[in-house]
PDB file of C-alpha atoms and ligand atoms in Angstrom:
ATOM      1  CA  MET D1193    -118.585  49.034 104.627  1.00 43.00           C
ATOM      2  CA  SER D1194    -116.295  49.526 107.617  1.00 50.00           C
ATOM      3  CA  PRO D1195    -114.560  46.434 109.024  1.00 49.00           C
ATOM      4  CA  GLY D1196    -116.800  46.694 112.090  1.00 46.00           C
ATOM      5  CA  GLN D1197    -119.860  45.983 109.991  1.00 51.00           C
ATOM      6  CA  ALA D1198    -118.401  43.029 108.133  1.00 50.00           C
ATOM      7  CA  SER D1199    -120.982  40.290 107.948  1.00 74.00           C
ATOM      8  CA  GLY D1200    -118.982  37.294 106.791  1.00 93.00           C
ATOM      9  CA  ALA D1201    -115.396  36.134 106.555  1.00 96.00           C
ATOM     10  CA  GLU D1202    -114.709  37.243 102.973  1.00 96.00           C
ATOM     11  CA  ALA D1203    -116.329  40.647 103.577  1.00 96.00           C
ATOM     12  CA  TRP D1204    -114.165  41.089 106.679  1.00 96.00           C
ATOM     13  CA  LEU D1205    -111.055  40.136 104.735  1.00 96.00           C
ATOM     14  CA  ARG D1206    -111.783  42.669 101.977  1.00 95.00           C
ATOM     15  CA  ALA D1207    -112.526  45.452 104.434  1.00 95.00           C
ATOM     16  CA  SER D1208    -109.527  44.686 106.663  1.00 95.00           C
ATOM     17  CA  GLY D1209    -107.039  46.746 104.674  1.00 94.00           C
ATOM     18  CA  LEU D1210    -104.495  43.923 105.024  1.00 96.00           C
ATOM     19  CA  ALA D1211    -102.531  42.055 102.422  1.00 95.00           C
ATOM     20  CA  ARG D1212    -104.637  39.020 101.510  1.00 95.00           C
ATOM     21  CA  VAL D1213    -101.985  36.597 102.768  1.00 94.00           C
ATOM     22  CA  ASP D1214    -101.966  38.264 106.214  1.00 96.00           C
ATOM     23  CA  ALA D1215    -105.765  38.417 106.435  1.00 97.00           C
ATOM     24  CA  LEU D1216    -105.925  34.725 105.478  1.00 97.00           C
ATOM     25  CA  ALA D1217    -103.470  33.900 108.266  1.00 97.00           C
ATOM     26  CA  LEU D1218    -105.603  35.757 110.819  1.00 97.00           C
ATOM     27  CA  LEU D1219    -108.791  34.030 109.670  1.00 97.00           C
ATOM     28  CA  ARG D1220    -107.077  30.651 109.835  1.00 97.00           C
ATOM     29  CA  GLU D1221    -105.420  31.169 113.228  1.00 96.00           C
ATOM     30  CA  LEU D1222    -107.990  33.284 115.075  1.00 96.00           C
ATOM     31  CA  ALA D1223    -111.279  32.211 113.486  1.00 96.00           C
ATOM     32  CA  GLY D1224    -110.460  28.659 112.436  1.00 96.00           C
ATOM     33  CA  ILE D1225    -111.443  29.463 108.851  1.00 96.00           C
ATOM     34  CA  GLY D1226    -108.942  27.994 106.414  1.00 96.00           C
ATOM     35  CA  HIS D1227    -108.510  28.986 102.785  1.00 95.00           C
ATOM     36  CA  ALA D1228    -110.578  26.083 101.396  1.00 96.00           C
ATOM     37  CA  MET D1229    -113.404  26.824 103.807  1.00 95.00           C
ATOM     38  CA  LEU D1230    -113.324  30.499 102.896  1.00 96.00           C
ATOM     39  CA  LEU D1231    -113.631  29.638  99.190  1.00 95.00           C
ATOM     40  CA  ALA D1232    -116.515  27.268  99.873  1.00 96.00           C
ATOM     41  CA  HIS D1233    -118.278  29.539 102.391  1.00 95.00           C
ATOM     42  CA  PRO D1234    -117.285  33.172 101.819  1.00 95.00           C
ATOM     43  CA  ASP D1235    -120.234  34.270 103.957  1.00 94.00           C
ATOM     44  CA  ALA D1236    -119.174  32.125 106.945  1.00 93.00           C
ATOM     45  CA  PRO D1237    -120.366  34.216 109.896  1.00 94.00           C
ATOM     46  CA  LEU D1238    -117.937  35.558 112.495  1.00 95.00           C
ATOM     47  CA  ALA D1239    -119.011  35.465 116.132  1.00 94.00           C
ATOM     48  CA  PRO D1240    -118.747  38.864 117.860  1.00 94.00           C
ATOM     49  CA  ALA D1241    -115.839  37.749 120.081  1.00 95.00           C
ATOM     50  CA  THR D1242    -113.984  36.338 117.063  1.00 96.00           C
ATOM     51  CA  LEU D1243    -114.609  39.526 115.131  1.00 96.00           C
ATOM     52  CA  ARG D1244    -113.177  41.611 117.982  1.00 96.00           C
ATOM     53  CA  ARG D1245    -110.070  39.415 118.093  1.00 97.00           C
ATOM     54  CA  LEU D1246    -109.647  39.751 114.329  1.00 97.00           C
ATOM     55  CA  GLN D1247    -110.058  43.534 114.502  1.00 97.00           C
ATOM     56  CA  ARG D1248    -107.445  43.886 117.237  1.00 97.00           C
ATOM     57  CA  ALA D1249    -104.961  41.711 115.350  1.00 98.00           C
ATOM     58  CA  ALA D1250    -105.597  43.559 112.080  1.00 98.00           C
ATOM     59  CA  ALA D1251    -104.950  46.911 113.767  1.00 97.00           C
ATOM     60  CA  ARG D1252    -101.583  45.649 115.048  1.00 97.00           C
ATOM     61  CA  LEU D1253    -100.598  44.457 111.567  1.00 97.00           C
ATOM     62  CA  ARG D1254    -101.648  47.764 110.008  1.00 96.00           C
ATOM     63  CA  ASP D1255     -99.363  49.436 112.561  1.00 95.00           C
ATOM     64  CA  GLY D1256     -96.482  47.416 111.141  1.00 95.00           C
ATOM     65  CA  GLU D1257     -96.157  44.803 113.864  1.00 97.00           C
ATOM     66  CA  PRO D1258     -94.810  41.499 112.505  1.00 97.00           C
ATOM     67  CA  LEU D1259     -97.409  38.773 111.975  1.00 97.00           C
ATOM     68  CA  ALA D1260     -95.262  36.495 114.159  1.00 98.00           C
ATOM     69  CA  TYR D1261     -95.809  38.717 117.225  1.00 98.00           C
ATOM     70  CA  VAL D1262     -99.522  39.033 116.549  1.00 98.00           C
ATOM     71  CA  LEU D1263     -99.932  35.266 116.279  1.00 97.00           C
ATOM     72  CA  GLY D1264     -97.293  34.532 118.920  1.00 97.00           C
ATOM     73  CA  TRP D1265     -95.436  32.009 116.799  1.00 97.00           C
ATOM     74  CA  ARG D1266     -93.302  31.607 113.700  1.00 98.00           C
ATOM     75  CA  GLU D1267     -92.281  28.547 111.760  1.00 98.00           C
ATOM     76  CA  PHE D1268     -88.503  28.052 111.437  1.00 98.00           C
ATOM     77  CA  HIS D1269     -86.730  25.005 110.006  1.00 98.00           C
ATOM     78  CA  GLY D1270     -89.937  22.994 110.389  1.00 98.00           C
ATOM     79  CA  LEU D1271     -90.487  23.996 114.025  1.00 98.00           C
ATOM     80  CA  ARG D1272     -93.266  26.158 115.407  1.00 98.00           C
ATOM     81  CA  LEU D1273     -91.418  28.562 117.695  1.00 98.00           C
ATOM     82  CA  ARG D1274     -93.117  30.806 120.187  1.00 98.00           C
ATOM     83  CA  VAL D1275     -92.020  34.415 119.710  1.00 98.00           C
ATOM     84  CA  ALA D1276     -92.721  37.702 121.470  1.00 98.00           C
ATOM     85  CA  PRO D1277     -91.378  41.248 121.138  1.00 97.00           C
ATOM     86  CA  ALA D1278     -88.436  40.358 123.424  1.00 98.00           C
ATOM     87  CA  VAL D1279     -86.901  38.342 120.565  1.00 98.00           C
ATOM     88  CA  LEU D1280     -86.142  38.888 116.907  1.00 98.00           C
ATOM     89  CA  VAL D1281     -88.586  37.154 114.578  1.00 98.00           C
ATOM     90  CA  PRO D1282     -86.728  34.172 113.056  1.00 98.00           C
ATOM     91  CA  ARG D1283     -86.083  34.791 109.333  1.00 97.00           C
ATOM     92  CA  PRO D1284     -86.072  32.154 106.589  1.00 95.00           C
ATOM     93  CA  GLU D1285     -82.533  33.134 105.498  1.00 95.00           C
ATOM     94  CA  THR D1286     -81.271  32.115 108.951  1.00 97.00           C
ATOM     95  CA  GLU D1287     -82.145  28.504 108.088  1.00 97.00           C
ATOM     96  CA  LEU D1288     -78.940  28.644 106.017  1.00 97.00           C
ATOM     97  CA  LEU D1289     -76.969  28.915 109.262  1.00 98.00           C
ATOM     98  CA  VAL D1290     -78.723  25.815 110.602  1.00 98.00           C
ATOM     99  CA  ASP D1291     -78.030  23.887 107.399  1.00 97.00           C
ATOM    100  CA  PHE D1292     -74.350  24.858 107.582  1.00 98.00           C
ATOM    101  CA  ALA D1293     -74.250  23.685 111.199  1.00 98.00           C
ATOM    102  CA  LEU D1294     -75.866  20.337 110.386  1.00 98.00           C
ATOM    103  CA  ALA D1295     -73.397  19.780 107.549  1.00 98.00           C
ATOM    104  CA  HIS D1296     -70.306  20.603 109.658  1.00 98.00           C
ATOM    105  CA  LEU D1297     -71.087  19.222 113.097  1.00 98.00           C
ATOM    106  CA  PRO D1298     -69.103  16.034 113.759  1.00 97.00           C
ATOM    107  CA  PRO D1299     -71.486  13.084 114.211  1.00 96.00           C
ATOM    108  CA  ARG D1300     -69.934  11.813 117.439  1.00 96.00           C
ATOM    109  CA  ASP D1301     -71.920  11.768 120.715  1.00 97.00           C
ATOM    110  CA  GLY D1302     -71.527  14.886 122.794  1.00 97.00           C
ATOM    111  CA  ALA D1303     -70.300  17.161 119.976  1.00 98.00           C
ATOM    112  CA  ARG D1304     -70.434  20.666 121.442  1.00 98.00           C
ATOM    113  CA  VAL D1305     -72.459  23.418 119.807  1.00 98.00           C
ATOM    114  CA  LEU D1306     -72.836  27.027 120.929  1.00 98.00           C
ATOM    115  CA  ASP D1307     -75.385  29.544 119.618  1.00 98.00           C
ATOM    116  CA  LEU D1308     -74.436  33.134 120.483  1.00 98.00           C
ATOM    117  CA  GLY D1309     -77.365  35.558 120.663  1.00 98.00           C
ATOM    118  CA  THR D1310     -79.915  32.766 120.586  1.00 98.00           C
ATOM    119  CA  GLY D1311     -83.052  34.940 120.990  1.00 98.00           C
ATOM    120  CA  SER D1312     -86.075  32.631 120.645  1.00 98.00           C
ATOM    121  CA  GLY D1313     -83.626  29.714 120.560  1.00 98.00           C
ATOM    122  CA  ALA D1314     -84.423  29.150 116.885  1.00 98.00           C
ATOM    123  CA  VAL D1315     -80.945  28.148 115.682  1.00 98.00           C
ATOM    124  CA  ALA D1316     -79.933  26.202 118.794  1.00 98.00           C
ATOM    125  CA  ILE D1317     -83.208  24.283 118.945  1.00 98.00           C
ATOM    126  CA  ALA D1318     -83.292  23.534 115.218  1.00 98.00           C
ATOM    127  CA  ILE D1319     -79.787  21.997 115.514  1.00 98.00           C
ATOM    128  CA  ALA D1320     -80.721  20.122 118.698  1.00 98.00           C
ATOM    129  CA  ALA D1321     -83.863  18.763 117.034  1.00 98.00           C
ATOM    130  CA  GLU D1322     -81.879  17.287 114.134  1.00 98.00           C
ATOM    131  CA  ARG D1323     -78.903  16.048 116.177  1.00 98.00           C
ATOM    132  CA  ALA D1324     -80.160  14.298 119.271  1.00 97.00           C
ATOM    133  CA  ASN D1325     -76.627  13.436 120.456  1.00 97.00           C
ATOM    134  CA  ALA D1326     -75.188  16.974 120.344  1.00 98.00           C
ATOM    135  CA  ARG D1327     -74.695  19.054 123.491  1.00 98.00           C
ATOM    136  CA  VAL D1328     -76.166  22.432 122.715  1.00 98.00           C
ATOM    137  CA  HIS D1329     -75.570  25.715 124.532  1.00 98.00           C
ATOM    138  CA  GLY D1330     -77.285  29.050 123.904  1.00 98.00           C
ATOM    139  CA  VAL D1331     -76.185  32.506 125.076  1.00 98.00           C
ATOM    140  CA  ASP D1332     -78.189  35.702 125.133  1.00 98.00           C
ATOM    141  CA  ALA D1333     -77.796  39.107 126.765  1.00 98.00           C
ATOM    142  CA  SER D1334     -81.548  39.255 127.459  1.00 98.00           C
ATOM    143  CA  ALA D1335     -83.119  37.279 130.300  1.00 98.00           C
ATOM    144  CA  ASP D1336     -86.529  37.662 128.628  1.00 98.00           C
ATOM    145  CA  ALA D1337     -85.169  36.096 125.455  1.00 98.00           C
ATOM    146  CA  LEU D1338     -83.716  33.160 127.397  1.00 98.00           C
ATOM    147  CA  ARG D1339     -87.089  32.519 129.030  1.00 98.00           C
ATOM    148  CA  ILE D1340     -88.638  32.240 125.567  1.00 98.00           C
ATOM    149  CA  ALA D1341     -85.797  30.019 124.317  1.00 98.00           C
ATOM    150  CA  ARG D1342     -86.122  27.707 127.316  1.00 98.00           C
ATOM    151  CA  GLY D1343     -89.887  27.403 126.802  1.00 98.00           C
ATOM    152  CA  ASN D1344     -89.420  26.630 123.119  1.00 98.00           C
ATOM    153  CA  ALA D1345     -86.840  23.954 123.900  1.00 98.00           C
ATOM    154  CA  ARG D1346     -89.177  22.317 126.421  1.00 98.00           C
ATOM    155  CA  ARG D1347     -92.048  22.265 123.958  1.00 98.00           C
ATOM    156  CA  LEU D1348     -90.127  21.231 120.873  1.00 98.00           C
ATOM    157  CA  LEU D1349     -87.349  18.878 121.964  1.00 98.00           C
ATOM    158  CA  SER D1350     -87.695  15.350 123.224  1.00 95.00           C
ATOM    159  CA  ARG D1351     -86.932  14.961 126.904  1.00 94.00           C
ATOM    160  CA  ALA D1352     -85.139  11.770 125.991  1.00 94.00           C
ATOM    161  CA  ARG D1353     -82.629  13.336 123.572  1.00 96.00           C
ATOM    162  CA  ALA D1354     -79.182  11.856 124.151  1.00 97.00           C
ATOM    163  CA  GLY D1355     -77.434  15.233 124.345  1.00 96.00           C
ATOM    164  CA  GLY D1356     -79.751  16.408 127.135  1.00 97.00           C
ATOM    165  CA  ALA D1357     -81.689  19.667 127.288  1.00 97.00           C
ATOM    166  CA  PRO D1358     -79.892  22.702 125.836  1.00 98.00           C
ATOM    167  CA  ARG D1359     -78.098  24.836 128.453  1.00 97.00           C
ATOM    168  CA  TRP D1360     -78.935  28.539 128.429  1.00 98.00           C
ATOM    169  CA  HIS D1361     -76.505  31.216 129.621  1.00 98.00           C
ATOM    170  CA  LEU D1362     -77.179  34.893 130.269  1.00 98.00           C
ATOM    171  CA  GLY D1363     -74.471  37.384 129.355  1.00 98.00           C
ATOM    172  CA  ASP D1364     -72.281  39.171 126.839  1.00 97.00           C
ATOM    173  CA  TRP D1365     -71.044  36.647 124.229  1.00 98.00           C
ATOM    174  CA  MET D1366     -68.383  34.305 125.681  1.00 97.00           C
ATOM    175  CA  GLN D1367     -68.418  36.069 129.032  1.00 97.00           C
ATOM    176  CA  ALA D1368     -71.689  34.255 129.711  1.00 98.00           C
ATOM    177  CA  LEU D1369     -69.733  30.999 129.910  1.00 97.00           C
ATOM    178  CA  PRO D1370     -67.014  29.851 132.272  1.00 93.00           C
ATOM    179  CA  GLU D1371     -63.402  30.308 131.082  1.00 90.00           C
ATOM    180  CA  SER D1372     -63.144  26.532 130.898  1.00 90.00           C
ATOM    181  CA  ALA D1373     -65.792  26.266 128.138  1.00 91.00           C
ATOM    182  CA  ARG D1374     -63.416  26.364 125.211  1.00 90.00           C
ATOM    183  CA  ASP D1375     -63.610  23.247 123.112  1.00 95.00           C
ATOM    184  CA  PHE D1376     -66.622  23.866 120.880  1.00 98.00           C
ATOM    185  CA  ASP D1377     -66.974  21.877 117.695  1.00 98.00           C
ATOM    186  CA  LEU D1378     -69.209  24.561 116.291  1.00 98.00           C
ATOM    187  CA  ILE D1379     -70.114  28.115 117.239  1.00 98.00           C
ATOM    188  CA  VAL D1380     -72.980  29.716 115.307  1.00 98.00           C
ATOM    189  CA  SER D1381     -74.546  33.132 115.580  1.00 98.00           C
ATOM    190  CA  ASN D1382     -77.119  35.386 114.004  1.00 98.00           C
ATOM    191  CA  PRO D1383     -75.773  38.461 115.797  1.00 98.00           C
ATOM    192  CA  PRO D1384     -76.959  42.063 115.656  1.00 98.00           C
ATOM    193  CA  TYR D1385     -75.535  43.493 112.430  1.00 98.00           C
ATOM    194  CA  VAL D1386     -77.752  46.396 111.398  1.00 98.00           C
ATOM    195  CA  ALA D1387     -75.865  49.701 111.140  1.00 97.00           C
ATOM    196  CA  ALA D1388     -76.734  52.224 113.848  1.00 94.00           C
ATOM    197  CA  ARG D1389     -78.231  54.666 111.323  1.00 95.00           C
ATOM    198  CA  ASP D1390     -79.690  52.179 108.837  1.00 97.00           C
ATOM    199  CA  PRO D1391     -82.971  53.596 107.500  1.00 96.00           C
ATOM    200  CA  HIS D1392     -84.460  50.056 107.578  1.00 94.00           C
ATOM    201  CA  LEU D1393     -84.578  50.276 111.356  1.00 96.00           C
ATOM    202  CA  ALA D1394     -87.840  52.225 111.060  1.00 95.00           C
ATOM    203  CA  ALA D1395     -89.540  49.205 109.492  1.00 94.00           C
ATOM    204  CA  LEU D1396     -88.043  46.960 112.189  1.00 96.00           C
ATOM    205  CA  ARG D1397     -89.133  49.204 115.069  1.00 97.00           C
ATOM    206  CA  HIS D1398     -91.237  46.517 116.760  1.00 97.00           C
ATOM    207  CA  GLU D1399     -88.242  44.202 117.145  1.00 98.00           C
ATOM    208  CA  PRO D1400     -85.641  44.562 119.917  1.00 97.00           C
ATOM    209  CA  ARG D1401     -82.916  47.051 119.040  1.00 96.00           C
ATOM    210  CA  LEU D1402     -80.502  44.960 121.098  1.00 96.00           C
ATOM    211  CA  ALA D1403     -81.034  42.087 118.639  1.00 97.00           C
ATOM    212  CA  LEU D1404     -80.718  44.249 115.513  1.00 97.00           C
ATOM    213  CA  VAL D1405     -78.021  46.816 116.340  1.00 97.00           C
ATOM    214  CA  GLY D1406     -76.630  45.463 119.603  1.00 97.00           C
ATOM    215  CA  ALA D1407     -74.999  47.315 122.458  1.00 96.00           C
ATOM    216  CA  ARG D1408     -71.869  48.127 120.404  1.00 96.00           C
ATOM    217  CA  ALA D1409     -73.640  50.175 117.739  1.00 93.00           C
ATOM    218  CA  ALA D1410     -71.401  51.011 114.789  1.00 94.00           C
ATOM    219  CA  ASP D1411     -71.862  52.859 111.523  1.00 94.00           C
ATOM    220  CA  ASP D1412     -70.910  49.732 109.565  1.00 96.00           C
ATOM    221  CA  GLY D1413     -73.098  47.418 111.665  1.00 97.00           C
ATOM    222  CA  LEU D1414     -70.037  45.333 112.612  1.00 98.00           C
ATOM    223  CA  GLY D1415     -69.617  46.468 116.226  1.00 97.00           C
ATOM    224  CA  GLU D1416     -70.927  43.252 117.758  1.00 98.00           C
ATOM    225  CA  ILE D1417     -69.482  40.951 115.080  1.00 98.00           C
ATOM    226  CA  ARG D1418     -65.938  42.310 115.676  1.00 98.00           C
ATOM    227  CA  GLU D1419     -66.248  41.560 119.391  1.00 98.00           C
ATOM    228  CA  LEU D1420     -67.950  38.218 118.891  1.00 98.00           C
ATOM    229  CA  VAL D1421     -65.328  36.902 116.446  1.00 98.00           C
ATOM    230  CA  ALA D1422     -62.470  37.999 118.712  1.00 98.00           C
ATOM    231  CA  GLN D1423     -64.074  36.302 121.728  1.00 98.00           C
ATOM    232  CA  ALA D1424     -65.340  33.141 120.030  1.00 98.00           C
ATOM    233  CA  ALA D1425     -62.481  32.073 117.726  1.00 98.00           C
ATOM    234  CA  PRO D1426     -60.111  31.101 120.587  1.00 97.00           C
ATOM    235  CA  ARG D1427     -62.819  28.903 122.134  1.00 98.00           C
ATOM    236  CA  LEU D1428     -63.079  26.491 119.201  1.00 98.00           C
ATOM    237  CA  ARG D1429     -61.682  22.989 119.298  1.00 97.00           C
ATOM    238  CA  PRO D1430     -58.995  22.484 116.586  1.00 97.00           C
ATOM    239  CA  GLY D1431     -60.932  21.991 113.353  1.00 97.00           C
ATOM    240  CA  GLY D1432     -64.113  23.494 114.868  1.00 98.00           C
ATOM    241  CA  TRP D1433     -66.160  25.977 112.827  1.00 98.00           C
ATOM    242  CA  LEU D1434     -67.410  29.481 113.577  1.00 98.00           C
ATOM    243  CA  ALA D1435     -70.307  30.518 111.298  1.00 98.00           C
ATOM    244  CA  LEU D1436     -72.094  33.857 111.358  1.00 98.00           C
ATOM    245  CA  GLU D1437     -75.025  35.420 109.600  1.00 98.00           C
ATOM    246  CA  HIS D1438     -74.413  38.998 108.426  1.00 98.00           C
ATOM    247  CA  GLY D1439     -75.817  41.765 106.259  1.00 97.00           C
ATOM    248  CA  TYR D1440     -75.904  41.697 102.450  1.00 95.00           C
ATOM    249  CA  ASP D1441     -72.879  44.028 102.164  1.00 96.00           C
ATOM    250  CA  GLN D1442     -70.762  42.670 105.031  1.00 98.00           C
ATOM    251  CA  ALA D1443     -69.415  39.371 103.653  1.00 98.00           C
ATOM    252  CA  ARG D1444     -65.964  40.668 102.688  1.00 98.00           C
ATOM    253  CA  ALA D1445     -65.463  42.465 106.010  1.00 98.00           C
ATOM    254  CA  VAL D1446     -66.612  39.442 108.014  1.00 98.00           C
ATOM    255  CA  ARG D1447     -64.272  37.118 106.091  1.00 98.00           C
ATOM    256  CA  ALA D1448     -61.399  39.493 106.915  1.00 98.00           C
ATOM    257  CA  LEU D1449     -62.349  39.408 110.618  1.00 98.00           C
ATOM    258  CA  LEU D1450     -62.476  35.593 110.603  1.00 98.00           C
ATOM    259  CA  ARG D1451     -59.015  35.383 108.967  1.00 98.00           C
ATOM    260  CA  ARG D1452     -57.568  37.951 111.354  1.00 98.00           C
ATOM    261  CA  ALA D1453     -58.813  35.791 114.249  1.00 98.00           C
ATOM    262  CA  GLY D1454     -56.633  32.970 112.891  1.00 98.00           C
ATOM    263  CA  LEU D1455     -59.360  30.891 111.243  1.00 98.00           C
ATOM    264  CA  THR D1456     -58.845  28.983 107.997  1.00 98.00           C
ATOM    265  CA  GLY D1457     -61.084  27.715 105.182  1.00 98.00           C
ATOM    266  CA  VAL D1458     -62.899  31.052 105.363  1.00 98.00           C
ATOM    267  CA  HIS D1459     -65.800  31.269 102.909  1.00 98.00           C
ATOM    268  CA  THR D1460     -69.256  32.768 102.411  1.00 98.00           C
ATOM    269  CA  LEU D1461     -72.560  31.007 101.617  1.00 98.00           C
ATOM    270  CA  ARG D1462     -75.319  32.595  99.588  1.00 96.00           C
ATOM    271  CA  ASP D1463     -78.968  32.596 100.641  1.00 93.00           C
ATOM    272  CA  LEU D1464     -81.871  31.696  98.338  1.00 89.00           C
ATOM    273  CA  ALA D1465     -81.884  35.258  97.028  1.00 91.00           C
ATOM    274  CA  GLY D1466     -78.232  34.842  95.955  1.00 94.00           C
ATOM    275  CA  ILE D1467     -76.950  37.175  98.685  1.00 96.00           C
ATOM    276  CA  GLY D1468     -73.780  36.322 100.635  1.00 97.00           C
ATOM    277  CA  ARG D1469     -75.447  35.776 104.016  1.00 98.00           C
ATOM    278  CA  VAL D1470     -73.362  33.406 106.164  1.00 98.00           C
ATOM    279  CA  SER D1471     -69.564  33.404 106.484  1.00 98.00           C
ATOM    280  CA  ALA D1472     -67.559  30.737 108.242  1.00 98.00           C
ATOM    281  CA  GLY D1473     -64.033  29.738 109.169  1.00 98.00           C
ATOM    282  CA  ARG D1474     -62.434  26.959 111.203  1.00 98.00           C
ATOM    283  CA  ALA D1475     -59.764  26.733 113.843  1.00 98.00           C
ATOM    284  CA  PRO D1476     -56.568  25.189 112.434  1.00 97.00           C
ATOM    285  CA  SER D1477     -56.071  21.540 113.394  1.00 91.00           C
ATOM    286  CA  ARG D1478     -53.149  20.944 115.691  1.00 78.00           C
TER     287      ARG D1478
HETATM  288  N1  LIG P1169     -81.979  40.083 108.953  1.00 62.08           N
HETATM  289  C1  LIG P1169     -82.515  41.082 109.840  1.00 62.08           C
HETATM  290  C2  LIG P1169     -83.058  42.223 109.026  1.00 62.08           C
HETATM  291  O1  LIG P1169     -84.196  42.167 108.677  1.00 62.08           O
HETATM  292  C3  LIG P1169     -81.476  41.544 110.828  1.00 62.08           C
HETATM  293  C4  LIG P1169     -81.150  40.456 111.756  1.00 62.08           C
HETATM  294  C5  LIG P1169     -79.978  40.733 112.615  1.00 62.08           C
HETATM  295  O2  LIG P1169     -79.553  41.849 112.865  1.00 62.08           O
HETATM  296  N2  LIG P1169     -79.421  39.694 113.067  1.00 62.08           N
HETATM  297  O3  LIG P1169     -82.372  43.159 108.704  1.00 62.08           O
END
């Protein structure tokens, strides 16, 4: 049976050629048929319009497009973020960066947080959602990304939060901000860090190259991180932390860059897979 002739939900799922978990997500999100319902009613009929929507979505997944783009959203740190091909799909390992931020942000009102390369706003908004009194800024080099981040912040954050709405800035790392913005308690970033010739880029082809490789492509993937660390370290308040996500084989090099920028307490955190994934250092206290 071809998918076009599928009669019921389970038959469609089997004929879809998708991993079961992906087909279940499409049935749940596009047809309103959850897993329990599918088990109870495998022959649940699919209306022609629903079937067409399922077929279009399945074709995009078979072409390698991330499920998050097909559905238009992705869950991150308990938030349902809207995503589109203008932004990187938030990854679960990036929640480590948020957890580091929440553990190291001073509790006082107005503590200043900056997310460099914010994309969908995932990291900035997750911090803002947990710390209502923090003042959060996000920078991105893509105006399309900032539109998505702003929309996510409006949908997901309380209008009444004490720290106000996050401020979004378009530009190249710290150059997006005025010279006077230099007393951050915390600067976080999930920057582009994929090496220019990394074979994994083929599998990531639906995501923005600017978010993966950046504009300073380098064979070691550190082109943007070198620039970012040099620009960001001097803008920390004494005692403030800079924390970056990086690739599985970049921890040692990133720690060296953080030390060279004058930061102390430099260390790396492992993700749930045991991979050194986030490195951080702090500006010396005066
Ligand atoms: N972690 C992403 C990957 O799948 C890369 C994200 C990034 O470059 N910031 O390789």
